[in-house]
Amino acid sequence: MDTTTRVLPPWAEELRQKYLAGVANTFLIHFNVFDQVPYNGDYVPLKEFFYRFFDGKKEIVAFYNVSEGLTFATEEMRRRFFSLPGLRSEEYAAGLKPVPKQASVVLGLLETALKAPKASIAVVIDYLEAVAPAGQISFLSAEDRQNVTTLQRWASNQYLLEQSDTIVILIAAKLGDVHENLRSAPQIDLQQIPRPDHEERLAYLRYLVERQGATVSPEMPLERLAGLTAGLNRQNLYNIHKLARRESRAIDYELVRDTKKEILQDESAGLLEVVEPKHGLDSIGGLEYIKERLMKIARYMREGDTKRVPMALAFGGPPGTGKTAVAFAFAKESGVNCVILKEAREMWVGSSERNQEYVFRLIEAMAPVIVIVDEADQSEGSRGNHTDSEVDKRLWAQKIRFMGDPAHRGRIIFIFTSNRLDLIDVAMKRRGRIDQIIPFLYLEDKMRPMVFQTILKKQGIPFDVSDWQPIIEATDRFSGADIESIVLSADELAADEKAPAVTQKHLLAALGDFIQARNEEMIRYMELLALTECSARSMLPESLRETFDRNAALEELDQIRTKLKLEGVI
């Protein structure tokens, strides 16, 4: 490979420099491998990119995957390959006889070519996971074990590394699907192809408009479209263009939103759900002490003041106190992407970790992004040593490594919601992972009228209530979810009477019909968990900031825990 100056993607330039420096001659390319790659003002598939990359630099460029078998960039290269010592075959060279597709056979042919005197050859092996799959070495087939060992030998062969004019490119979308011996081999250099960032997406969108005739809605400037498509690659953008053309429509907000959601859900094996919150923090009634703090964090995010943004937040407290609603409202307020991360656990050994690792790469591509883990106490990947499953422990360790990466601060924020903060592993709750734990409690008296009014307005329900005191007295320790249920029942009563608006009478009637079925001791237990885990007094309701005694709360918590255990509740 010569040093001719040309514009290459950063990952390819890094590969080139390492090859020229003799650091490695075997490279494992992963993640965004099915995308179009920019090259000299054009965009081409990865296989064609490597052909152009090596064109004129290597005498032979050979490609292999288990489906297509051994192929070459040109017929002349085929003839050269089968003219090398130990490989001479007129039938193969002329294409009169098909080359066997079996991996072990083809790897043997390629090894002979790589070791041929003065050979100048680039070998590109695609879909590597089908050649050297992940799994315990003792459980692999004899051929798979042979393939893994062969590729390891190539990478560590001093002649190939120091004296020959050869290079080996291994390609797999999911790094975790490739055998561990290759992923961890010091002689094999790992190169991740990232998904395009904002500027790269913007450049490709301009290419689609100017060179491919893409039509974009006038209400969707390319700058905004580039932001909206965070997490997608160029091939995804091209497919959106084709879909719009097939439906004879311009690329607009609805098309991109719906397609993006479907693409990322499919690519993440259902582990990511893209959400688009409709309401900001002004739609949340009460909880002023929480909203004020979150508004400040949202401002830091919008202004790019990443050092002031927490790595993760945890919202703890009893059910119905607004944890999930506030998480979505905060995402809306921040103006960034928002996804729900679901449980990665599967029945097949190793697949859970591989899926979660790939999903983390997708999350990185979507940054800035808020990742919501709802009911985190139910997620085995959050519970660490609270479970005996080795899979769960590995998922947990993988998650906390990702959460604790300093490079993610201000770009990726996790929000964990939980009724039972005690079930989330303590290592996950330390500073540098979950920086702030905020308690969500039942609404104070003065806040409940505001919550009623907010919900009535949000639901578009006319109301005429001048005296809220009877309602305040009847709703002690009611959650936001309880109040919403009361509002909907009152609206139904008003509709039955054909009344123009919900009145105090309707609300009190709905309250009289409402049955609160819950274990008050369990609710108090959840409140105390949230209070004792709280990160700072400024995160407490104003009425508790001066009076809260953590030691007394811990003592009460222990008493309730003992009782609940005796009753078999926990």
Coordinates of C-alpha atoms in Angstrom, one line a residue, residues 81-403:
F81 CA -4.2 -15.9 -8.0
F82 CA -4.4 -19.3 -9.7
S83 CA -1.0 -18.8 -11.3
L84 CA 0.8 -18.5 -7.9
P85 CA 3.0 -21.3 -6.8
G86 CA 1.0 -24.1 -5.2
L87 CA -2.3 -22.8 -6.7
R88 CA -1.8 -23.2 -10.4
S89 CA -5.0 -24.3 -12.0
E90 CA -6.1 -23.5 -15.5
E91 CA -9.6 -24.5 -14.8
Y92 CA -9.9 -22.3 -11.7
A93 CA -8.0 -19.5 -13.4
A94 CA -10.4 -19.5 -16.4
G95 CA -13.5 -19.9 -14.2
L96 CA -14.3 -23.2 -15.9
K97 CA -14.4 -25.0 -12.5
P98 CA -16.1 -23.6 -9.4
V99 CA -13.8 -23.1 -6.4
P100 CA -15.2 -24.9 -3.3
K101 CA -17.0 -22.6 -0.9
Q102 CA -16.1 -24.5 2.3
A103 CA -14.4 -22.1 4.6
S104 CA -11.5 -24.4 5.7
V105 CA -10.7 -25.2 2.0
V106 CA -10.8 -21.5 0.9
L107 CA -8.7 -20.4 3.9
G108 CA -6.1 -23.0 2.9
L109 CA -6.0 -21.6 -0.6
L110 CA -5.7 -18.0 0.7
E111 CA -2.9 -19.0 3.1
T112 CA -0.9 -20.5 0.2
A113 CA -1.4 -17.2 -1.7
L114 CA -0.4 -15.0 1.3
K115 CA 2.8 -17.0 1.8
A116 CA 3.8 -17.0 -1.9
P117 CA 7.1 -15.3 -2.6
K118 CA 6.6 -11.6 -3.6
A119 CA 2.8 -11.9 -3.3
S120 CA 1.0 -8.6 -3.3
I121 CA -2.5 -9.5 -2.1
A122 CA -5.4 -8.1 -0.1
V123 CA -7.8 -10.6 1.4
V124 CA -11.2 -9.4 2.5
I125 CA -13.4 -11.9 4.5
D126 CA -16.9 -10.8 5.0
Y127 CA -19.6 -12.2 7.4
L128 CA -16.7 -13.4 9.6
E129 CA -19.2 -14.7 12.2
A130 CA -20.1 -17.5 9.8
V131 CA -16.5 -18.5 9.5
A132 CA -15.3 -18.1 13.1
P133 CA -18.5 -17.9 15.3
A134 CA -18.6 -16.9 18.9
G135 CA -18.9 -19.7 21.5
Q136 CA -16.8 -21.9 23.8
I137 CA -14.0 -23.4 21.7
S138 CA -14.8 -26.9 22.9
F139 CA -18.4 -26.5 21.6
L140 CA -17.4 -25.4 18.1
S141 CA -17.3 -27.8 15.2
A142 CA -13.9 -29.1 14.1
E143 CA -14.0 -26.9 11.0
D144 CA -14.9 -23.8 13.0
R145 CA -12.0 -24.5 15.5
Q146 CA -9.7 -24.9 12.5
N147 CA -10.9 -21.6 11.0
V148 CA -10.3 -19.7 14.2
T149 CA -6.8 -21.1 14.6
T150 CA -6.0 -20.4 11.0
L151 CA -6.9 -16.7 11.2
Q152 CA -5.0 -16.4 14.5
R153 CA -1.9 -17.9 12.8
W154 CA -2.2 -15.4 10.0
A155 CA -2.3 -12.5 12.3
S156 CA 0.8 -13.6 14.3
N157 CA 2.9 -14.8 11.4
Q158 CA 6.1 -12.7 11.4
Y159 CA 6.7 -13.2 7.7
L160 CA 3.3 -11.9 6.8
L161 CA 3.6 -9.0 9.2
E162 CA 7.2 -7.9 8.4
Q163 CA 8.2 -9.0 4.9
S164 CA 5.2 -9.7 2.7
D165 CA 3.1 -7.2 0.8
T166 CA -0.2 -8.6 2.2
I167 CA -3.1 -7.4 4.2
V168 CA -6.1 -9.3 5.7
I169 CA -9.5 -7.5 6.3
L170 CA -12.0 -9.3 8.5
I171 CA -15.6 -7.9 8.5
A172 CA -18.5 -8.5 11.0
A173 CA -21.4 -6.3 11.9
K174 CA -21.6 -7.5 15.5
L175 CA -18.2 -7.9 17.1
G176 CA -19.7 -10.1 19.7
D177 CA -20.7 -12.7 17.1
V178 CA -17.0 -13.3 16.3
H179 CA -15.0 -15.8 18.3
E180 CA -13.4 -14.4 21.4
N181 CA -9.9 -15.6 20.3
L182 CA -10.0 -13.3 17.3
R183 CA -11.6 -10.3 19.1
S184 CA -9.0 -10.4 21.8
A185 CA -5.9 -11.4 19.7
P186 CA -3.3 -8.7 20.2
Q187 CA -2.1 -9.0 16.6
I188 CA -5.6 -8.3 15.2
D189 CA -6.4 -4.6 15.2
L190 CA -10.1 -3.8 15.8
Q191 CA -11.5 -1.0 13.7
Q192 CA -15.0 0.2 14.4
I193 CA -16.8 2.0 11.5
P194 CA -19.0 4.5 13.3
R195 CA -22.3 5.7 12.1
P196 CA -22.2 9.1 10.5
D197 CA -22.3 12.1 12.8
H198 CA -24.4 15.2 12.2
E199 CA -22.0 16.8 9.6
E200 CA -21.6 13.6 7.7
R201 CA -25.3 13.0 7.6
L202 CA -25.8 16.6 6.4
A203 CA -23.2 16.0 3.6
Y204 CA -24.9 12.8 2.5
L205 CA -28.3 14.5 2.5
R206 CA -26.9 17.2 0.2
Y207 CA -25.5 14.4 -2.0
L208 CA -29.0 12.8 -2.2
V209 CA -30.6 16.1 -3.2
E210 CA -28.0 17.2 -5.6
R211 CA -26.9 13.9 -7.2
Q212 CA -29.8 11.5 -6.6
G213 CA -32.7 13.8 -7.1
A214 CA -34.1 13.5 -3.5
T215 CA -37.0 15.8 -2.7
V216 CA -37.2 17.2 0.8
S217 CA -40.3 18.9 2.3
P218 CA -39.8 22.8 2.4
E219 CA -40.7 22.5 6.1
M220 CA -37.7 20.3 6.7
P221 CA -34.4 22.1 6.2
L222 CA -31.5 19.8 5.6
E223 CA -29.8 20.9 8.9
R224 CA -32.9 19.9 10.8
L225 CA -33.2 16.6 8.8
A226 CA -29.6 15.8 9.7
G227 CA -30.4 16.2 13.4
L228 CA -33.6 14.2 13.2
T229 CA -31.9 11.3 11.6
A230 CA -29.3 10.8 14.4
G231 CA -28.6 7.1 14.8
L232 CA -29.2 6.2 11.1
N233 CA -26.5 5.5 8.6
R234 CA -26.3 6.6 4.9
Q235 CA -27.9 3.4 3.6
N236 CA -30.9 4.1 5.9
L237 CA -31.1 7.6 4.5
Y238 CA -30.9 6.3 1.0
N239 CA -33.7 3.9 1.7
I240 CA -35.9 6.7 3.1
H241 CA -35.2 8.6 -0.2
K242 CA -36.3 5.5 -2.2
L243 CA -39.4 5.0 -0.1
A244 CA -40.4 8.7 -0.6
R245 CA -39.9 8.3 -4.3
R246 CA -41.9 5.1 -4.5
E247 CA -44.8 6.9 -2.6
S248 CA -44.4 10.0 -4.8
R249 CA -43.9 12.2 -1.7
A250 CA -41.2 14.5 -0.3
I251 CA -39.1 13.4 2.6
D252 CA -40.9 14.9 5.5
Y253 CA -41.0 14.8 9.3
E254 CA -43.6 12.0 9.6
L255 CA -41.8 9.7 7.1
V256 CA -38.4 10.1 8.8
R257 CA -39.9 9.7 12.3
D258 CA -41.8 6.5 11.5
T259 CA -39.0 5.0 9.4
K260 CA -36.3 5.8 12.0
K261 CA -38.4 4.2 14.8
E262 CA -38.9 1.0 12.7
I263 CA -35.2 0.8 11.6
L264 CA -33.7 1.2 15.1
Q265 CA -36.2 -1.2 16.7
D266 CA -35.4 -3.8 14.1
E267 CA -31.6 -3.3 14.2
S268 CA -31.6 -3.5 18.0
A269 CA -33.6 -6.7 18.1
G270 CA -36.4 -4.9 19.8
L271 CA -34.2 -3.7 22.7
L272 CA -34.5 0.0 21.7
E273 CA -37.8 1.9 21.4
V274 CA -37.5 5.3 19.9
V275 CA -39.9 7.7 21.6
E276 CA -40.9 11.2 20.9
P277 CA -42.3 12.8 24.0
K278 CA -45.2 15.3 23.2
H279 CA -45.1 17.3 26.5
G280 CA -42.4 19.2 28.3
L281 CA -42.0 19.8 32.0
D282 CA -44.7 22.5 32.0
S283 CA -47.2 19.7 31.5
I284 CA -46.3 18.2 34.9
G285 CA -48.3 19.4 37.8
G286 CA -46.5 19.9 41.1
L287 CA -43.0 18.5 41.7
E288 CA -41.5 22.0 41.4
Y289 CA -38.4 21.0 43.3
I290 CA -37.7 18.3 40.7
K291 CA -38.7 20.3 37.6
E292 CA -36.4 23.2 38.6
R293 CA -33.4 20.9 38.8
L294 CA -34.2 19.1 35.5
M295 CA -34.8 22.4 33.7
K296 CA -31.3 23.4 34.7
I297 CA -29.8 20.2 33.4
A298 CA -31.8 20.5 30.1
R299 CA -30.3 24.0 29.7
Y300 CA -26.8 22.7 30.2
M301 CA -27.5 20.1 27.5
R302 CA -28.8 22.6 25.0
E303 CA -25.9 24.9 25.6
G304 CA -23.3 22.1 25.3
D305 CA -22.1 22.5 28.9
T306 CA -21.3 18.8 29.2
K307 CA -19.3 18.9 32.4
R308 CA -22.4 20.0 34.4
V309 CA -24.6 17.2 33.0
P310 CA -24.9 14.1 35.2
M311 CA -23.9 10.7 33.7
A312 CA -27.2 9.3 34.9
L313 CA -30.3 10.0 37.0
A314 CA -32.4 7.7 39.1
F315 CA -36.0 8.5 40.0
G316 CA -37.1 6.6 43.0
G317 CA -40.4 6.4 44.9
P318 CA -43.8 4.6 45.0
P319 CA -45.8 3.9 41.9
G320 CA -47.9 6.6 40.4
T321 CA -45.7 9.5 41.6
G322 CA -44.8 10.6 38.1
K323 CA -41.3 9.1 37.6
T324 CA -41.8 7.9 34.0
A325 CA -43.9 11.0 32.9
V326 CA -41.2 13.3 34.2
A327 CA -38.5 11.3 32.4
F328 CA -40.2 11.8 29.1
A329 CA -41.0 15.4 29.8
F330 CA -37.3 16.0 30.6
A331 CA -36.3 14.5 27.3
K332 CA -38.8 16.8 25.5
E333 CA -37.4 19.8 27.4
S334 CA -33.8 18.8 26.5
G335 CA -34.6 18.6 22.8
V336 CA -32.5 15.5 22.2
N337 CA -33.2 12.0 21.0
C338 CA -35.0 9.7 23.5
V339 CA -35.1 5.9 23.6
I340 CA -36.4 3.3 26.0
L341 CA -33.8 0.5 26.7
K342 CA -35.4 -2.9 27.3
E343 CA -34.2 -6.1 28.9
A344 CA -31.5 -7.8 26.9
R345 CA -31.7 -11.2 28.4
E346 CA -32.3 -14.1 26.0
M347 CA -32.3 -17.9 26.4
W348 CA -29.2 -18.5 24.1
V349 CA -25.8 -18.3 25.8
G350 CA -23.9 -15.3 24.7
S351 CA -26.6 -13.7 22.6
S352 CA -27.8 -11.4 25.4
E353 CA -24.4 -9.8 25.8
R354 CA -23.9 -9.5 22.1
N355 CA -27.2 -7.8 21.6
Q356 CA -26.7 -5.4 24.4
E357 CA -23.2 -4.5 23.2
Y358 CA -24.5 -3.8 19.7
V359 CA -27.3 -1.7 21.2
F360 CA -24.8 0.4 23.1
R361 CA -23.1 1.2 19.8
L362 CA -26.4 2.3 18.4
I363 CA -27.0 4.5 21.4
E364 CA -23.6 6.1 20.9
A365 CA -24.6 6.8 17.3
M366 CA -27.8 8.6 18.4
A367 CA -26.0 10.9 20.8
P368 CA -27.0 13.3 22.3
V369 CA -29.6 11.0 23.6
I370 CA -31.6 10.3 26.8
V371 CA -31.9 6.5 27.6
I372 CA -34.8 5.6 29.8
V373 CA -34.7 2.3 31.8
D374 CA -38.2 2.0 33.2
E375 CA -38.8 -0.1 36.3
A376 CA -35.0 -0.6 36.6
D377 CA -35.4 -2.8 39.7
Q378 CA -37.0 -5.5 37.4
S379 CA -34.0 -5.4 35.0
E380 CA -31.6 -8.3 35.8
G381 CA -28.9 -6.3 34.0
S382 CA -29.2 -3.7 36.8
R383 CA -29.0 -6.0 39.7
G384 CA -25.4 -7.3 39.5
N385 CA -24.6 -9.7 42.3
H386 CA -28.3 -9.8 43.5
T387 CA -28.7 -12.7 41.0
D388 CA -26.8 -16.0 40.7
S389 CA -27.0 -16.0 36.9
E390 CA -23.6 -15.5 35.1
V391 CA -25.4 -14.0 32.1
D392 CA -27.1 -11.4 34.3
K393 CA -23.8 -10.6 36.0
R394 CA -22.1 -10.1 32.6
L395 CA -25.0 -7.9 31.4
W396 CA -24.7 -5.8 34.5
A397 CA -20.9 -5.4 34.2
Q398 CA -21.3 -4.5 30.5
K399 CA -23.9 -1.9 31.4
I400 CA -21.9 -0.2 34.2
R401 CA -18.8 0.0 32.0
F402 CA -20.8 1.8 29.3
M403 CA -22.5 4.1 31.8

